[in-house]
Amino acid sequence: MGEILVGTCSWTDRALVAGGWYPPGRRDAEGRLRFYAERFPVVEADSTYYALPSPRNSRLWVERTPEGFVFDVKAFSLLTGHPTRSAALPPDLRPACSRPRTAHPDDGDPRLLDELWVRFAEALEPMRRAGRLGTVLFQFPPSLAPGRRSEAFVRRCRERARGWPLAVEFRHPGWWQGGHETTTAALLADLDAAAVAVDTAQHLPASVPPVTPVTARRLAVVRLHGRSRDWGTGSKEDRFRHVYADRELAEWVPRLRDLAERTDQVHVLFNNCCGDAAVRAAEAMLRLLEEHLPHRVRRAVAPPPGAGS
């Protein structure tokens, strides 16, 4: 039976930094990450989706966290077919991002993508070499509907990411509905990619169901986005504004037990990033898991008494 690691989908979210969770003296870049890593054993680096990361940042993240702490790194937006502003690219690559977007994520500039894949791999290398790379999260856009062309695109992404631990979150619900469930699970299993289970509002046609398939023995990932009635509409704050009640979190305890029984490790990541809601939900989930599955929970590594920040 595997272990369960609980954390959040960011430690640098502006609402969290402004919300007072980080104490005085721990609010600079280094202090925030060290403080977070004293409380949780895993985090998702989501800033890598919005801007191409650098090897320097990866080295600093490793240096500022204890052994055993792991990073799940979200793939840069253009690699997974999301619309991407040219300002998110390094200056020397911005002219190549001027092509208009087309209907399918597969219709990108191949030379630009080649260079982005190289640079993204270089940025991951310090974490991978240190054994601190939990997984690389490929979140595919809602425009990527199930079908042969989309499956081929996912396979090419996996080929480019050869050697990386990989997790896949589909934002189009059709991958896990309408009889596609078995085919989707088989695809991810064939690619040795962990399926990402999600918790989100279920009242919209675009809502992804909270299914929990296991497609890779090494890892299962659960991302809890919150259950806002504005999911899929409105501002980011509207979409992710949700405070999880204990009864909502308790629904996941038996599911997490089942995932842990079938995998080596389970990552539970809260993405209701509005103020300190995500870290508070993660703390509550840890409490519930300690009550029900105490031997399966990986605890954070706190510094010894008297150690500096």
XYZ file of C-alpha atoms in Angstrom:
309
model
C 0.000 0.000 0.000
C 1.396 3.371 -1.024
C 1.871 6.584 0.884
C -0.227 9.727 0.557
C 1.304 13.183 0.182
C -0.894 16.258 0.651
C -0.120 19.790 -0.525
C -1.334 22.662 -2.671
C -1.076 23.715 -6.305
C 1.054 26.761 -5.532
C 3.077 28.277 -2.725
C 3.451 31.646 -4.508
C -0.159 32.499 -5.351
C -0.669 36.224 -4.820
C -3.827 35.735 -2.770
C -2.008 33.324 -0.452
C 0.989 35.622 -0.040
C -1.324 38.547 0.735
C -3.554 36.491 3.028
C -1.297 36.346 6.075
C -0.542 32.596 6.128
C 3.175 33.287 5.847
C 4.448 34.822 9.104
C 6.626 37.938 9.343
C 10.184 37.175 8.424
C 9.159 34.338 6.097
C 7.570 36.300 3.259
C 10.485 36.584 0.848
C 10.915 33.972 -1.909
C 13.248 31.745 0.106
C 11.352 32.102 3.367
C 8.003 31.223 1.810
C 9.208 27.975 0.273
C 11.056 26.896 3.416
C 8.007 27.674 5.554
C 5.710 25.758 3.196
C 8.037 22.726 3.113
C 7.984 22.558 6.909
C 4.243 21.877 6.703
C 3.697 19.825 3.544
C 5.816 17.230 1.699
C 4.687 18.060 -1.853
C 3.766 21.100 -3.911
C 2.733 21.758 -7.460
C 4.853 24.363 -9.210
C 2.175 26.003 -11.338
C 4.235 29.069 -12.302
C 5.912 26.852 -14.907
C 2.617 26.803 -16.827
C 2.546 30.585 -17.159
C 6.221 31.185 -17.965
C 9.051 28.960 -19.087
C 11.064 27.912 -15.999
C 14.842 28.109 -15.664
C 17.484 25.673 -14.334
C 18.447 28.313 -11.762
C 14.969 28.325 -10.231
C 14.956 24.532 -10.082
C 18.306 24.489 -8.272
C 17.062 27.048 -5.753
C 13.875 25.071 -5.118
C 15.931 21.961 -4.384
C 18.314 23.854 -2.096
C 15.480 25.431 -0.101
C 13.584 22.231 0.668
C 14.494 19.125 2.694
C 15.275 15.669 1.381
C 12.057 13.833 0.588
C 10.178 16.958 -0.480
C 8.909 16.657 -4.058
C 7.707 19.032 -6.756
C 4.974 18.293 -9.259
C 5.749 20.610 -12.163
C 3.002 21.850 -14.458
C 3.988 21.776 -18.128
C 4.366 25.113 -19.898
C 1.106 26.125 -21.556
C 2.256 26.003 -25.171
C 3.513 22.427 -24.778
C -0.004 21.218 -24.009
C -1.738 23.272 -26.695
C -3.066 26.179 -24.617
C -3.222 29.692 -26.066
C -0.074 31.452 -24.864
C 0.865 35.132 -24.817
C 4.176 35.918 -26.497
C 5.191 37.793 -23.315
C 5.326 34.427 -21.513
C 8.216 33.340 -23.754
C 11.894 34.235 -23.471
C 12.512 37.422 -25.493
C 14.420 35.641 -28.241
C 11.469 33.332 -28.938
C 8.664 35.886 -28.913
C 8.651 36.663 -32.645
C 7.959 32.974 -33.339
C 4.799 33.136 -31.218
C 3.052 35.607 -33.518
C 1.218 32.972 -35.578
C -2.554 33.044 -35.054
C -4.015 30.184 -33.087
C -5.877 27.456 -34.940
C -8.645 25.183 -33.801
C -6.585 22.211 -32.587
C -3.720 22.186 -30.041
C -1.694 20.172 -32.553
C -1.448 23.150 -34.916
C 1.562 24.875 -33.356
C 4.818 26.123 -34.871
C 7.007 22.982 -34.867
C 10.328 24.859 -34.662
C 9.156 26.947 -31.722
C 7.859 23.847 -29.967
C 11.146 22.007 -30.529
C 13.058 24.784 -28.794
C 10.540 25.065 -25.953
C 10.746 21.341 -25.239
C 14.550 21.555 -25.066
C 14.496 24.483 -22.666
C 11.770 22.997 -20.494
C 13.764 19.759 -20.170
C 16.878 21.725 -19.203
C 14.899 23.542 -16.514
C 13.637 20.271 -15.016
C 17.037 18.626 -14.913
C 18.224 19.913 -11.492
C 15.069 18.548 -9.838
C 15.185 15.281 -11.742
C 18.880 14.769 -10.943
C 18.236 15.426 -7.235
C 15.345 12.939 -7.142
C 12.890 15.687 -6.282
C 10.711 15.641 -9.389
C 7.437 14.033 -8.354
C 5.758 14.256 -11.744
C 5.274 16.573 -14.690
C 1.618 17.526 -14.994
C 0.243 17.760 -18.515
C -3.087 19.546 -18.240
C -4.693 19.459 -21.673
C -7.183 22.199 -22.625
C -10.958 21.783 -22.977
C -10.491 22.095 -26.729
C -8.714 18.723 -26.792
C -11.707 16.441 -27.248
C -11.241 12.671 -27.422
C -10.522 11.326 -30.876
C -7.769 9.827 -32.985
C -6.002 13.111 -33.707
C -6.054 14.119 -30.051
C -4.750 10.717 -28.981
C -1.907 11.100 -31.466
C -1.098 14.532 -29.995
C -0.991 13.104 -26.471
C 1.293 10.305 -27.673
C 3.675 12.804 -29.263
C 3.783 14.785 -26.037
C 4.693 11.598 -24.200
C 7.410 10.816 -26.722
C 8.962 14.247 -26.209
C 8.727 13.739 -22.437
C 10.448 10.354 -22.579
C 12.075 9.518 -19.247
C 9.945 11.931 -17.204
C 7.354 10.841 -14.658
C 4.138 12.017 -16.251
C 0.598 12.775 -15.082
C -2.274 13.787 -17.372
C -5.350 15.876 -16.600
C -7.935 16.186 -19.341
C -10.149 19.262 -19.133
C -12.613 17.987 -21.740
C -15.083 15.748 -19.850
C -15.558 13.441 -22.819
C -12.356 11.575 -22.034
C -14.022 10.123 -18.925
C -17.641 9.930 -20.141
C -19.803 8.369 -22.800
C -18.015 5.066 -23.050
C -14.541 6.598 -23.521
C -13.395 5.708 -20.002
C -11.818 2.361 -20.872
C -10.095 3.722 -23.977
C -8.721 6.730 -22.084
C -7.413 4.594 -19.240
C -5.808 2.193 -21.714
C -4.136 5.089 -23.547
C -2.609 6.509 -20.375
C -1.535 3.075 -19.149
C 0.191 2.438 -22.476
C 2.024 5.758 -22.081
C 2.960 5.046 -18.433
C 1.178 8.264 -17.494
C -0.726 8.700 -14.238
C -4.360 9.750 -14.646
C -5.263 12.868 -12.668
C -8.543 12.656 -10.757
C -10.320 15.938 -10.096
C -12.800 17.377 -7.654
C -14.805 20.265 -9.032
C -18.339 21.563 -9.431
C -20.553 19.045 -11.246
C -23.387 21.269 -12.486
C -21.940 22.262 -15.865
C -21.805 20.342 -19.151
C -18.025 20.906 -19.148
C -17.538 19.473 -15.645
C -15.090 16.563 -15.523
C -16.462 13.694 -13.415
C -14.550 12.745 -10.227
C -13.422 9.331 -11.489
C -10.299 7.748 -9.983
C -8.677 5.418 -12.526
C -5.207 4.034 -11.847
C -3.084 3.991 -15.001
C 0.445 3.899 -13.534
C 1.518 1.788 -10.591
C 3.994 4.370 -9.329
C 1.596 7.293 -8.835
C -1.951 8.629 -8.675
C -2.720 12.357 -8.575
C -5.826 14.099 -7.246
C -6.321 17.810 -7.845
C -9.146 19.471 -5.899
C -10.217 22.620 -7.692
C -13.069 23.621 -5.388
C -16.799 23.496 -6.056
C -17.563 27.094 -6.934
C -20.846 27.703 -8.715
C -18.821 29.945 -11.040
C -16.537 27.101 -12.171
C -16.000 27.554 -15.897
C -17.088 31.209 -15.895
C -16.074 34.527 -14.384
C -12.676 35.568 -13.052
C -10.048 33.221 -11.678
C -11.056 34.253 -8.159
C -14.693 33.399 -8.920
C -13.828 30.006 -10.421
C -11.627 28.856 -7.559
C -13.348 30.510 -4.593
C -14.422 27.606 -2.398
C -13.838 26.644 1.226
C -13.967 22.877 1.595
C -16.139 21.588 4.412
C -14.941 18.534 6.331
C -17.824 16.489 4.929
C -16.659 17.276 1.378
C -13.107 16.253 2.193
C -14.336 13.110 3.947
C -15.865 11.937 0.656
C -12.326 11.519 -0.633
C -10.895 9.492 2.248
C -12.145 6.079 0.991
C -11.173 7.017 -2.565
C -7.671 7.935 -1.423
C -7.436 4.673 0.504
C -8.359 2.794 -2.662
C -5.791 4.711 -4.720
C -3.101 4.085 -2.117
C -3.845 0.371 -2.209
C -3.178 0.299 -5.955
C -0.218 2.672 -6.303
C 3.129 3.405 -4.697
C 2.251 7.031 -4.001
C -0.749 9.382 -4.101
C -0.430 13.150 -4.448
C -3.408 15.172 -3.165
C -3.173 18.794 -4.288
C -5.587 21.617 -3.503
C -6.162 24.193 -6.227
C -8.885 26.299 -4.579
C -6.343 29.096 -4.513
C -8.277 32.010 -3.099
C -6.647 33.528 -0.035
C -5.492 30.759 2.289
C -8.339 28.364 1.372
C -6.034 25.833 -0.295
C -3.552 25.531 2.583
C -6.382 25.342 5.124
C -8.077 22.590 3.109
C -4.782 20.722 2.873
C -4.330 20.992 6.632
C -7.866 19.680 7.167
C -7.297 16.787 4.763
C -4.100 15.865 6.585
C -6.033 15.798 9.851
C -8.690 13.501 8.375
C -6.112 11.170 6.874
C -4.182 11.045 10.138
C -7.398 9.876 11.813
C -8.311 7.236 9.235
C -5.063 6.251 7.477
C -2.276 7.302 9.864
C 0.348 4.892 8.513
C -0.147 5.998 4.932
C 0.492 9.734 5.333
C 3.903 11.226 4.597
C 4.612 14.022 7.019
C 6.601 17.151 6.237
C 10.189 17.354 7.462
C 10.371 20.208 9.975
C 13.757 21.773 10.823
C 15.306 20.922 14.193
C 14.597 23.295 17.113
C 16.637 26.457 16.881
C 17.380 26.056 13.178
C 17.232 29.173 11.053
C 14.702 29.806 8.314
